[in-house]
Amino acid sequence: MLSKQPLTVERVGQILLAKKLITADQLSDLKVKGDAQRAKLQKYQESTFSRKSSQVQLIITPAEVISSFSLEIPNSNGRLLTEDMITEAVAGELGLPYVKIDPLKLDMDLVTRHVPRPFALRHLVVPVSEQAGTVTMAVVDPFIDEALEDLKKARDIKIRLALASKSDVVKIVREFYGFKASVKAAQAEREIGNDLGNLEQYVKLKGQAEIESSDQHITSAVEYLFHYAFDQRASDIHIEPKRDEAAVRLRIDGVLHHIHSLPKALHAPITSRIKIMSRMDISEKRKPQDGRIKTAYNGKEIELRVSTMPVAFGEKVVIRIFDPDLLMQDLDNLGFYPREFQLYNSFIQRPNGIILVTGPTGSGKTTTLYSSMRVLASPEVNIVTVEDPIEMVIESFNQVGVQPAAGVDFSNILPTILRQDPDIIMVGEIRDSETAEHAIQAALTGHLVLSTLHTNDSASTIIRLLDLKIPPFLIASTIVGIVAQRLVRKICKSCKKERLLSDTELSNLGLPATHNRVSFGEGCVECRGTGYKGRTGIFEVLELSDRMRAALAGEVSLKALYDIARADGLVNLRQVAVRKMLEGVTTYEEVFAVTG
């Protein structure tokens, strides 16, 4: 039987104490500080969201108040008590199911059929499922009986309650209703337009692309989609036309997730809206185009790089999201181990020479280079970059974008850059012999050059330079060091478990039986059931030692280079990944997925 006792901070605290999620001392603190904290949160929300603009009921829940203290769960290795954990504990105490809502997995027809938007805004209620005539309603307050009775009578339905966190429900009410309602309204308007007679339709077609892309519902749908991608920590948004619909996918921690299917009729106006925002030619649909959008999220600027490409069923749009906090980090937060960090740090402090960062697309090379230049940037240093395209505009760098149509590419811009009195030059990528020769010339004339190459590891980078017809003596005299890198997914801390490696798995890794305990993610709401949350770098750092330079004077082979590098202390990518696995940072499966 559901107790009608009000959910106060004290009562919820007692529930958490009984479930050993807080200590008695923490409960005492909550009793003393709870009212003051509630007042602070109320004042903040009232100043942040005006009732008129948000229309959302601004109630403060006990779970919000308690989670705002960032309490550490007893005996949990530093895990903090979250609003979701508190809500789940309260649901269990009240005998209600707890639900974690994924906004883009909800059925739009179910939501709009049973709960009008004003009711959802006023009472913070969202339908999440329906079975045999009974609708499961996710609520923030389980004691809104009168409102739910009115809804039952008005809609002639049976209702089953489930408890959800306020932040989840508010996000649905603000963004889910907004995005899906915008899509539905835009679709309805297009369907009405298709029924117009020929003469009237001809009038409507005048300036159609502009009308479609500036339509209020299309504009709202695009903005909701961007906000959802930012909330989910996505690095890329894919909008892909199919035969009968358009698919929207997000890349999160390196893996693509399908999140929504759009009506096919809305693909063209949504694409046009994004092209207008990124200053592309909306009338050109046969050629690939590139553009940029600068926006703000949570008080910080975010750059979006937009690329369109014609495919079988229309134009595909890919939007790369550049968060400055991720693109430019402290070097010691990238994932280097002490030996590799000290080596790389010594490379970038050199007055001249070439430093190469290698790896496939999406391995974090740009982050490493930008983070390095952030360390080196100062009023006394002139840093010039040449990129294709400029990844993110940084005021302290002098950035040049490659423009082949204007005759500006990596090879022919470098001589001009050398006349601009640079101290440090970053070349986005060495693609050909001419670019490599200019980079070496820059190093020989006293400049520090940072660049990338697409090779699998550090030693094979030297072989690649030889393939580009660079003489061995020039490689020996200009290359300072080479970094090969990858990104591995980190195990989600909220669902981290341990297991033992099998004999076969130990054999695959070449590990002794004493190293058979590893971690994995079981999958939870925090990580969307993947078991992973966030990524970290693994780095193989090769210094061109005197022995390696001497080897370049003779017959060069990859095996000989590897033997020398290992003798000099090189730790290869597989060994670094295995170390991350043994430390509980990543999984056995991820080691093989990333290092082969």
Coordinates of C-alpha atoms in Angstrom, one line a residue:
M1 CA 0.0 0.0 0.0
L2 CA 1.4 3.4 -1.0
S3 CA 2.1 5.5 2.0
K4 CA 0.6 9.1 1.7
Q5 CA 3.3 10.5 4.1
P6 CA 4.8 13.5 2.3
L7 CA 8.2 13.1 0.7
T8 CA 10.4 15.4 2.7
V9 CA 14.2 15.6 2.7
E10 CA 14.2 14.0 6.1
R11 CA 12.0 11.1 5.1
V12 CA 13.9 10.5 1.9
G13 CA 17.1 10.7 3.9
Q14 CA 15.8 8.0 6.3
I15 CA 15.0 5.8 3.3
L16 CA 18.6 6.3 2.0
L17 CA 20.0 5.5 5.4
A18 CA 18.1 2.3 5.6
K19 CA 19.4 1.3 2.2
K20 CA 23.0 2.2 3.3
L21 CA 23.4 4.9 0.6
I22 CA 24.2 7.6 3.2
T23 CA 25.6 7.6 6.8
A24 CA 23.9 8.8 10.0
D25 CA 26.2 11.8 10.0
Q26 CA 25.2 12.7 6.4
L27 CA 21.5 12.4 7.4
S28 CA 22.1 14.8 10.3
D29 CA 23.7 17.3 7.9
L30 CA 20.7 17.0 5.5
K31 CA 18.3 17.8 8.4
V32 CA 20.2 20.9 9.3
K33 CA 21.0 22.2 5.8
G34 CA 18.1 20.9 3.8
D35 CA 15.8 23.9 4.0
A36 CA 18.5 26.4 3.1
Q37 CA 19.6 24.3 0.2
R38 CA 16.0 24.0 -1.1
A39 CA 15.7 27.8 -1.0
K40 CA 19.0 28.2 -2.9
L41 CA 17.8 25.8 -5.6
Q42 CA 14.4 27.5 -5.8
K43 CA 16.0 30.9 -6.3
Y44 CA 18.4 29.6 -8.9
Q45 CA 15.6 27.9 -10.9
E46 CA 13.4 30.9 -10.8
S47 CA 16.2 33.1 -12.1
T48 CA 17.2 30.6 -14.8
F49 CA 13.9 29.5 -16.1
S50 CA 11.1 32.1 -16.2
R51 CA 7.6 30.5 -15.8
K52 CA 6.4 32.2 -18.9
S53 CA 9.2 30.9 -21.1
S54 CA 9.5 27.4 -19.8
Q55 CA 5.9 26.8 -18.6
V56 CA 7.3 24.0 -16.4
Q57 CA 6.1 23.7 -12.8
L58 CA 9.1 24.8 -10.8
I59 CA 8.9 22.4 -7.9
I60 CA 12.0 21.3 -5.9
T61 CA 12.1 17.6 -5.0
P62 CA 13.9 16.1 -2.0
A63 CA 16.0 14.0 -4.5
E64 CA 17.2 17.3 -6.1
V65 CA 18.1 18.8 -2.8
I66 CA 20.0 15.7 -1.6
S67 CA 21.8 15.1 -4.8
S68 CA 23.0 18.8 -4.9
F69 CA 25.2 18.0 -1.8
S70 CA 27.3 15.5 -3.9
L71 CA 27.3 13.0 -1.0
E72 CA 29.8 10.1 -1.3
I73 CA 28.1 6.7 -0.9
P74 CA 29.6 4.7 2.0
N75 CA 32.2 2.0 1.0
S76 CA 31.8 2.8 -2.8
N77 CA 35.3 4.0 -3.7
G78 CA 34.2 7.6 -4.2
R79 CA 30.9 7.1 -6.0
L80 CA 28.6 10.1 -5.6
L81 CA 24.9 9.8 -4.8
T82 CA 22.9 10.9 -7.9
E83 CA 19.3 12.0 -8.3
D84 CA 18.6 8.8 -10.2
M85 CA 19.9 6.6 -7.4
I86 CA 17.8 8.5 -4.8
T87 CA 14.7 8.3 -7.0
E88 CA 15.2 4.6 -7.5
A89 CA 15.5 4.1 -3.7
V90 CA 12.4 6.0 -3.0
A91 CA 10.5 4.1 -5.7
G92 CA 11.5 0.8 -4.0
E93 CA 10.3 2.1 -0.6
L94 CA 6.9 3.2 -2.0
G95 CA 6.4 -0.1 -3.9
L96 CA 6.6 1.7 -7.3
P97 CA 8.6 0.8 -10.4
Y98 CA 11.5 3.2 -11.2
V99 CA 12.0 4.2 -14.8
K100 CA 14.9 5.9 -16.5
I101 CA 13.5 7.7 -19.6
D102 CA 15.3 7.7 -22.9
P103 CA 13.5 10.6 -24.7
L104 CA 14.0 9.4 -28.3
K105 CA 12.8 5.9 -27.6
L106 CA 9.3 7.0 -26.5
D107 CA 6.3 6.6 -28.8
M108 CA 5.1 10.0 -30.0
D109 CA 1.6 8.7 -30.7
L110 CA 1.3 7.2 -27.2
V111 CA 2.4 10.5 -25.5
T112 CA 0.3 12.9 -27.5
R113 CA -2.8 10.6 -27.4
H114 CA -2.9 10.3 -23.6
V115 CA -1.3 13.4 -22.1
P116 CA -1.8 16.9 -23.5
R117 CA 1.3 19.2 -23.4
P118 CA -0.2 21.6 -20.8
F119 CA -1.1 18.8 -18.4
A120 CA 2.5 17.4 -18.8
L121 CA 3.9 20.8 -18.1
R122 CA 1.8 21.4 -15.1
H123 CA 2.1 18.1 -13.3
L124 CA 5.4 16.7 -14.8
V125 CA 3.9 13.5 -16.1
V126 CA 5.0 11.5 -19.2
P127 CA 3.5 8.3 -20.5
V128 CA 6.2 5.8 -21.1
S129 CA 4.4 2.6 -22.2
E130 CA 1.0 1.0 -22.7
Q131 CA -0.1 -2.6 -22.3
A132 CA -3.6 -4.1 -22.4
G133 CA -5.3 -0.8 -22.0
T134 CA -3.1 0.3 -19.0
V135 CA -0.8 3.3 -19.5
T136 CA 2.4 3.5 -17.4
M137 CA 2.9 7.1 -16.4
A138 CA 6.3 8.4 -15.2
V139 CA 5.7 10.9 -12.5
V140 CA 7.9 13.1 -10.2
D141 CA 5.3 13.3 -7.4
P142 CA 3.5 10.0 -6.8
F143 CA 0.7 11.8 -4.8
I144 CA -1.0 13.7 -7.6
D145 CA -4.1 11.5 -7.3
E146 CA -6.7 14.1 -8.1
A147 CA -5.0 15.2 -11.4
L148 CA -4.6 11.6 -12.5
E149 CA -8.2 10.8 -11.7
D150 CA -9.3 13.7 -14.0
L151 CA -7.0 12.3 -16.7
K152 CA -8.4 8.8 -16.3
K153 CA -11.9 10.1 -16.8
A154 CA -11.1 12.4 -19.7
R155 CA -9.1 9.8 -21.6
D156 CA -11.0 6.7 -20.4
I157 CA -7.8 4.8 -19.5
K158 CA -6.3 2.9 -16.6
I159 CA -3.1 4.3 -15.2
R160 CA -0.1 2.5 -13.6
L161 CA 2.4 4.8 -11.8
A162 CA 6.2 4.7 -12.1
L163 CA 8.6 7.1 -10.5
A164 CA 11.2 9.0 -12.5
S165 CA 13.7 11.7 -11.6
K166 CA 12.6 15.3 -12.0
S167 CA 15.6 16.1 -14.4
D168 CA 14.5 13.2 -16.7
V169 CA 10.9 14.3 -16.8
V170 CA 11.6 18.0 -17.2
K171 CA 14.0 17.1 -20.1
I172 CA 11.2 15.1 -21.8
V173 CA 8.6 17.9 -21.3
R174 CA 10.9 20.6 -22.6
E175 CA 12.9 18.8 -25.3
F176 CA 11.1 15.6 -26.2
Y177 CA 7.7 17.2 -26.6
G178 CA 9.4 20.1 -28.4
F179 CA 11.4 18.0 -30.9
K180 CA 8.7 15.4 -31.7
A181 CA 5.9 18.0 -31.7
S182 CA 8.0 20.2 -34.1
V183 CA 8.5 17.2 -36.4
K184 CA 4.9 16.2 -36.3
A185 CA 3.7 19.8 -36.9
A186 CA 6.1 20.2 -39.8
Q187 CA 5.0 16.9 -41.3
A188 CA 1.3 17.9 -41.0
E189 CA 2.0 21.2 -42.7
R190 CA 3.7 19.5 -45.6
E191 CA 0.9 17.0 -46.0
I192 CA -1.6 19.9 -46.1
G193 CA 0.6 21.6 -48.7
N194 CA 0.6 18.5 -50.9
D195 CA -3.2 18.7 -51.2
L196 CA -3.2 22.2 -52.7
G197 CA -4.3 22.7 -56.3
N198 CA -1.8 23.2 -59.1
L199 CA -2.1 27.0 -59.3
E200 CA -1.9 27.5 -55.5
Q201 CA 0.9 24.9 -55.3
Y202 CA 2.8 26.9 -57.9
V203 CA 2.6 30.0 -55.8
K204 CA 3.7 28.1 -52.7
L205 CA 6.8 26.8 -54.6
K206 CA 8.1 30.3 -55.0
G207 CA 11.1 30.5 -52.6
Q208 CA 10.2 27.0 -51.3
A209 CA 13.6 26.2 -50.0
E210 CA 13.8 29.3 -47.8
I211 CA 10.2 28.9 -46.6
E212 CA 10.8 25.2 -45.6
S213 CA 14.2 25.8 -43.9
S214 CA 13.0 28.8 -41.9
D215 CA 9.7 27.3 -40.9
Q216 CA 9.3 27.6 -37.1
H217 CA 8.8 23.8 -36.6
I218 CA 11.8 22.9 -38.6
T219 CA 14.0 25.4 -36.8
S220 CA 12.8 24.1 -33.4
A221 CA 13.4 20.4 -34.5
V222 CA 17.0 21.2 -35.5
E223 CA 17.7 23.1 -32.2
Y224 CA 16.2 20.3 -30.1
L225 CA 18.3 17.8 -32.0
F226 CA 21.5 19.8 -31.3
H227 CA 20.7 20.1 -27.6
Y228 CA 20.0 16.4 -27.3
A229 CA 23.4 15.6 -29.0
F230 CA 25.2 18.0 -26.6
D231 CA 23.4 16.4 -23.6
Q232 CA 24.5 12.9 -24.7
R233 CA 28.2 13.9 -25.1
A234 CA 28.0 13.1 -28.8
S235 CA 31.0 13.8 -31.1
D236 CA 29.0 13.5 -34.4
I237 CA 25.4 13.8 -35.6
H238 CA 24.5 11.8 -38.8
I239 CA 21.3 12.6 -40.7
E240 CA 21.0 10.0 -43.4
P241 CA 18.3 9.8 -46.1
K242 CA 16.8 6.4 -46.7
R243 CA 14.2 5.1 -49.2
D244 CA 11.2 5.8 -47.0
E245 CA 12.5 7.8 -44.1
A246 CA 15.6 9.6 -42.7
A247 CA 17.7 8.2 -39.9
V248 CA 19.3 10.2 -37.2
R249 CA 22.3 8.7 -35.5
L250 CA 24.7 10.0 -32.8
R251 CA 28.3 8.9 -32.3
I252 CA 28.9 8.6 -28.5
D253 CA 32.3 7.4 -27.2
G254 CA 33.2 6.3 -30.8
V255 CA 30.1 4.1 -31.4
L256 CA 27.1 5.1 -33.5
H257 CA 23.6 4.9 -31.9
H258 CA 20.4 5.1 -33.9
I259 CA 18.2 7.6 -32.1
H260 CA 15.3 8.6 -34.3
S261 CA 13.6 8.0 -37.7
L262 CA 12.3 11.1 -39.4
P263 CA 9.5 11.2 -42.1
K264 CA 11.2 11.4 -45.5
A265 CA 9.4 14.6 -46.3
L266 CA 11.2 16.4 -43.6
H267 CA 14.7 15.4 -44.6
A268 CA 15.1 18.1 -47.2
P269 CA 13.9 21.1 -45.1
I270 CA 16.0 20.0 -42.1
T271 CA 19.0 19.6 -44.3
S272 CA 18.3 23.1 -45.8
R273 CA 18.0 24.6 -42.3
I274 CA 21.4 23.2 -41.3
K275 CA 23.0 24.4 -44.6
I276 CA 21.6 27.9 -44.0
M277 CA 23.0 27.9 -40.5
S278 CA 26.4 26.8 -41.8
R279 CA 26.4 29.3 -44.7
M280 CA 26.3 26.7 -47.5
D281 CA 24.5 27.0 -50.8
I282 CA 21.1 25.5 -50.2
S283 CA 20.4 25.3 -54.0
E284 CA 23.4 23.1 -54.6
K285 CA 22.5 19.5 -53.9
R286 CA 24.8 17.6 -56.3
K287 CA 28.2 18.5 -54.8
P288 CA 29.7 17.9 -51.4
Q289 CA 29.8 21.1 -49.2
D290 CA 31.5 22.1 -46.0
G291 CA 30.5 24.7 -43.5
R292 CA 30.7 25.7 -39.8
I293 CA 28.3 26.7 -37.1
K294 CA 29.3 28.4 -33.8
T295 CA 26.9 28.2 -30.9
A296 CA 26.8 28.1 -27.1
Y297 CA 25.9 25.4 -24.7
N298 CA 26.0 25.5 -20.8
G299 CA 27.8 28.8 -20.9
K300 CA 30.6 27.8 -23.3
E301 CA 31.2 28.2 -27.0
I302 CA 30.9 25.0 -29.2
E303 CA 31.9 24.8 -32.8
L304 CA 30.1 22.5 -35.3
R305 CA 31.7 21.4 -38.5
V306 CA 29.1 20.5 -41.1
S307 CA 29.7 18.3 -44.1
T308 CA 27.1 17.4 -46.8
M309 CA 27.4 14.7 -49.4
P310 CA 25.0 13.5 -52.1
V311 CA 24.1 9.8 -51.6
A312 CA 21.5 7.5 -53.3
F313 CA 18.4 8.9 -51.6
G314 CA 19.4 12.5 -51.1
E315 CA 22.0 14.6 -49.1
K316 CA 23.6 13.0 -46.1
V317 CA 24.6 15.5 -43.4
V318 CA 27.4 14.8 -40.8
I319 CA 28.0 17.4 -38.1
R320 CA 31.2 17.1 -36.0
I321 CA 30.9 18.6 -32.6
F322 CA 34.0 20.4 -31.2
D323 CA 33.8 21.0 -27.5
P324 CA 36.8 23.2 -26.5
D325 CA 37.1 21.5 -23.1
L326 CA 37.7 18.2 -24.9
L327 CA 39.7 19.5 -27.8
M328 CA 42.2 21.4 -25.7
Q329 CA 43.0 19.6 -22.5
D330 CA 46.0 19.4 -20.1
L331 CA 48.5 17.0 -21.6
D332 CA 48.7 15.0 -18.4
N333 CA 44.9 14.3 -18.7
L334 CA 45.1 12.7 -22.1
G335 CA 46.1 9.3 -20.8
F336 CA 49.9 9.3 -21.0
Y337 CA 51.8 7.1 -18.6
P338 CA 54.8 8.9 -16.9
R339 CA 57.5 7.6 -19.2
E340 CA 55.6 8.5 -22.3
F341 CA 54.5 11.9 -20.9
Q342 CA 58.0 12.9 -20.0
L343 CA 59.3 11.9 -23.4
Y344 CA 56.5 13.8 -25.3
N345 CA 56.9 16.8 -23.1
S346 CA 60.6 16.9 -23.9
F347 CA 59.8 16.7 -27.6
I348 CA 57.5 19.8 -27.6
Q349 CA 60.1 21.8 -25.6
R350 CA 62.7 21.5 -28.4
P351 CA 63.5 24.6 -30.4
N352 CA 63.3 22.9 -33.7
G353 CA 62.6 19.5 -35.4
I354 CA 59.6 17.6 -36.4
I355 CA 57.1 15.8 -34.1
L356 CA 54.7 13.4 -35.8
V357 CA 51.5 12.1 -34.3
T358 CA 50.1 9.1 -36.1
G359 CA 46.9 7.0 -36.1
P360 CA 43.7 6.4 -38.0
T361 CA 40.9 9.0 -38.3
G362 CA 39.1 9.4 -34.9
S363 CA 42.1 8.4 -32.8
G364 CA 42.5 11.8 -31.1
K365 CA 45.4 13.2 -33.0
T366 CA 43.9 16.7 -33.3
T367 CA 43.3 16.8 -29.5
T368 CA 46.9 15.9 -28.9
L369 CA 48.2 18.6 -31.3
Y370 CA 45.8 21.3 -30.0
S371 CA 46.6 20.5 -26.4
S372 CA 50.3 20.6 -27.2
M373 CA 50.0 24.0 -28.9
R374 CA 48.0 25.3 -25.9
V375 CA 51.0 24.5 -23.7
L376 CA 53.3 26.2 -26.1
A377 CA 51.2 29.3 -26.8
S378 CA 52.4 32.6 -25.3
P379 CA 52.7 36.2 -26.4
E380 CA 56.3 35.6 -27.2
V381 CA 55.6 32.7 -29.6
N382 CA 54.2 32.9 -33.1
I383 CA 52.2 29.7 -33.8
V384 CA 50.9 29.2 -37.4
T385 CA 48.7 26.2 -38.4
V386 CA 47.6 25.0 -41.8
E387 CA 44.6 22.7 -41.6
D388 CA 42.0 21.0 -43.9
P389 CA 39.7 22.3 -42.6
I390 CA 40.4 24.4 -39.5
E391 CA 39.1 22.2 -36.7
M392 CA 38.4 24.9 -34.2
V393 CA 39.1 28.6 -34.3
I394 CA 41.6 29.5 -31.5
E395 CA 42.5 33.1 -31.1
S396 CA 46.0 32.5 -29.9
F397 CA 47.0 30.6 -33.1
N398 CA 47.3 32.0 -36.6
Q399 CA 45.2 29.4 -38.5
V400 CA 45.2 28.9 -42.3
G401 CA 42.5 26.8 -43.9
V402 CA 43.4 24.7 -47.0
Q403 CA 41.4 26.0 -50.1
P404 CA 42.4 24.0 -53.2
A405 CA 40.1 26.1 -55.4
A406 CA 42.1 29.2 -54.4
G407 CA 45.4 27.4 -54.8
V408 CA 46.0 27.0 -51.1
D409 CA 47.1 23.5 -50.1
F410 CA 49.5 22.0 -47.6
S411 CA 52.5 22.0 -49.9
N412 CA 52.3 25.5 -51.5
I413 CA 51.3 27.4 -48.3
L414 CA 54.3 26.3 -46.3
P415 CA 56.9 28.5 -48.1
T416 CA 54.6 31.5 -47.5
I417 CA 54.3 30.5 -43.8
L418 CA 58.1 30.5 -43.5
R419 CA 58.1 34.1 -44.6
Q420 CA 55.6 34.9 -41.7
D421 CA 58.3 34.6 -39.0
P422 CA 56.8 31.6 -37.3
D423 CA 58.3 29.9 -34.2
I424 CA 56.0 26.8 -34.3
I425 CA 54.2 25.4 -37.4
M426 CA 51.4 22.8 -37.2
V427 CA 50.7 21.1 -40.5
G428 CA 47.4 19.3 -40.4
E429 CA 48.6 16.3 -42.3
I430 CA 51.6 15.2 -44.4
R431 CA 50.0 13.7 -47.5
D432 CA 52.6 13.8 -50.1
S433 CA 56.3 14.1 -50.8
E434 CA 56.1 17.9 -51.5
T435 CA 54.5 18.6 -48.1
A436 CA 57.0 16.4 -46.3
E437 CA 59.9 18.2 -48.0
H438 CA 58.6 21.6 -47.0
A439 CA 58.1 20.4 -43.4
I440 CA 61.7 19.1 -43.3
Q441 CA 62.9 22.4 -44.7
A442 CA 61.1 24.3 -42.0
A443 CA 62.7 22.1 -39.3
L444 CA 66.1 22.5 -40.8
T445 CA 65.8 26.3 -40.7
G446 CA 65.1 26.3 -37.0
H447 CA 61.4 25.8 -36.6
L448 CA 59.4 23.3 -34.5
V449 CA 57.0 21.5 -36.7
L450 CA 54.0 19.4 -35.5
S451 CA 52.1 17.2 -38.0
T452 CA 50.2 14.0 -38.5
L453 CA 50.5 10.9 -40.7
H454 CA 48.1 8.0 -41.2
T455 CA 50.2 5.0 -40.1
N456 CA 49.5 2.2 -37.7
D457 CA 52.4 2.6 -35.3
S458 CA 55.5 4.7 -34.6
A459 CA 58.2 2.6 -36.3
S460 CA 56.2 2.2 -39.6
T461 CA 56.0 6.0 -39.8
I462 CA 59.7 6.1 -40.6
I463 CA 59.1 3.5 -43.4
R464 CA 56.3 5.8 -44.7
L465 CA 58.6 8.8 -44.8
L466 CA 61.1 6.7 -46.8
D467 CA 58.2 5.8 -49.2
L468 CA 57.6 9.5 -49.7
K469 CA 61.2 9.7 -51.0
I470 CA 62.6 11.5 -48.0
P471 CA 66.4 10.7 -47.7
P472 CA 67.3 8.8 -44.6
F473 CA 69.8 11.4 -43.5
L474 CA 67.1 14.1 -43.5
I475 CA 64.8 11.9 -41.4
A476 CA 67.6 11.3 -38.9
S477 CA 68.5 15.0 -38.7
T478 CA 65.0 16.4 -38.4
I479 CA 62.6 13.9 -36.7
V480 CA 62.5 14.5 -32.9
G481 CA 60.0 11.9 -32.0
I482 CA 56.9 10.0 -33.1
V483 CA 53.7 9.3 -31.2
A484 CA 51.2 6.6 -32.3
Q485 CA 47.9 6.8 -30.5
R486 CA 44.4 5.3 -30.2
L487 CA 41.3 6.0 -28.1
V488 CA 39.9 3.2 -25.8
R489 CA 36.5 3.4 -24.2
K490 CA 36.5 3.6 -20.4
I491 CA 34.4 1.3 -18.2
C492 CA 31.4 3.0 -16.7
K493 CA 32.0 3.6 -13.0
S494 CA 28.3 3.2 -12.1
C495 CA 28.1 -0.5 -13.3
K496 CA 31.7 -1.6 -13.0
K497 CA 32.2 -5.3 -12.1
E498 CA 35.1 -7.7 -12.0
R499 CA 35.6 -11.1 -13.7
L500 CA 38.3 -13.6 -14.3
L501 CA 40.0 -14.1 -17.7
S502 CA 39.8 -17.5 -19.2
D503 CA 42.9 -19.5 -20.0
T504 CA 42.4 -18.7 -23.7
E505 CA 42.1 -15.0 -23.0
L506 CA 45.2 -15.1 -20.9
S507 CA 47.0 -16.9 -23.7
N508 CA 45.8 -14.3 -26.3
L509 CA 47.3 -11.5 -24.2
G510 CA 50.4 -13.4 -23.2
L511 CA 49.7 -12.8 -19.5
P512 CA 50.6 -15.1 -16.6
A513 CA 47.7 -16.7 -14.5
T514 CA 48.4 -14.2 -11.7
H515 CA 47.0 -11.3 -13.9
N516 CA 43.6 -12.9 -14.6
R517 CA 41.3 -10.4 -12.8
V518 CA 39.8 -7.6 -15.0
S519 CA 36.9 -5.3 -15.0
F520 CA 33.9 -4.7 -17.3
G521 CA 30.7 -2.7 -17.4
E522 CA 27.5 -4.5 -16.7
G523 CA 25.4 -1.8 -18.5
C524 CA 23.2 0.7 -16.7
V525 CA 21.2 3.9 -17.3
E526 CA 24.3 6.1 -16.9
C527 CA 26.0 4.5 -19.9
R528 CA 22.9 3.7 -22.0
G529 CA 23.4 0.0 -21.4
T530 CA 26.8 -0.1 -23.1
G531 CA 29.1 -0.6 -20.1
Y532 CA 31.3 2.3 -21.2
K533 CA 31.4 6.0 -20.5
G534 CA 34.0 8.3 -21.9
R535 CA 37.3 7.5 -23.6
T536 CA 41.0 7.9 -22.9
G537 CA 44.1 7.8 -25.0
I538 CA 46.8 5.1 -25.3
F539 CA 50.2 6.3 -26.6
E540 CA 53.2 4.7 -28.1
V541 CA 56.1 7.2 -28.0
L542 CA 59.3 6.6 -30.0
E543 CA 62.3 8.9 -29.6
L544 CA 64.8 8.9 -32.4
S545 CA 67.8 7.8 -30.4
D546 CA 71.4 7.8 -31.6
R547 CA 71.2 4.1 -32.4
M548 CA 68.1 4.6 -34.5
R549 CA 69.8 7.4 -36.4
A550 CA 72.8 5.2 -37.0
A551 CA 70.5 2.5 -38.3
L552 CA 69.0 4.9 -40.9
A553 CA 72.5 5.3 -42.4
G554 CA 72.3 1.7 -43.6
E555 CA 69.7 -0.8 -44.9
V556 CA 66.5 0.0 -43.1
S557 CA 63.8 -2.6 -42.2
L558 CA 60.7 -2.4 -40.0
K559 CA 61.9 -5.3 -37.9
A560 CA 65.3 -3.7 -37.3
L561 CA 63.7 -0.4 -36.3
Y562 CA 61.3 -2.2 -33.9
D563 CA 64.2 -4.1 -32.3
I564 CA 66.1 -0.9 -31.6
A565 CA 63.0 0.9 -30.3
R566 CA 62.2 -2.0 -27.9
A567 CA 65.8 -2.0 -26.7
D568 CA 65.4 1.8 -26.1
G569 CA 62.4 1.1 -23.9
L570 CA 59.5 1.5 -26.3
V571 CA 56.1 0.3 -24.9
N572 CA 53.8 -0.5 -27.8
L573 CA 50.1 0.2 -28.1
R574 CA 49.0 -3.3 -27.2
Q575 CA 51.1 -3.3 -24.0
V576 CA 49.7 0.1 -23.0
A577 CA 46.2 -1.0 -23.7
V578 CA 46.7 -4.2 -21.6
R579 CA 48.1 -2.1 -18.8
K580 CA 44.9 0.1 -18.9
M581 CA 42.9 -3.1 -18.8
L582 CA 44.7 -4.5 -15.8
E583 CA 44.2 -1.2 -14.0
G584 CA 40.4 -1.5 -14.5
V585 CA 40.2 1.5 -17.0
T586 CA 39.1 -0.5 -20.0
T587 CA 38.0 -4.1 -21.0
Y588 CA 39.6 -7.1 -22.6
E589 CA 37.2 -6.7 -25.5
E590 CA 38.2 -3.1 -26.1
V591 CA 41.9 -4.0 -26.1
F592 CA 41.4 -6.3 -29.1
A593 CA 38.9 -4.0 -30.8
V594 CA 41.4 -1.1 -30.7
T595 CA 44.8 -2.7 -31.1
G596 CA 43.8 -5.7 -33.3

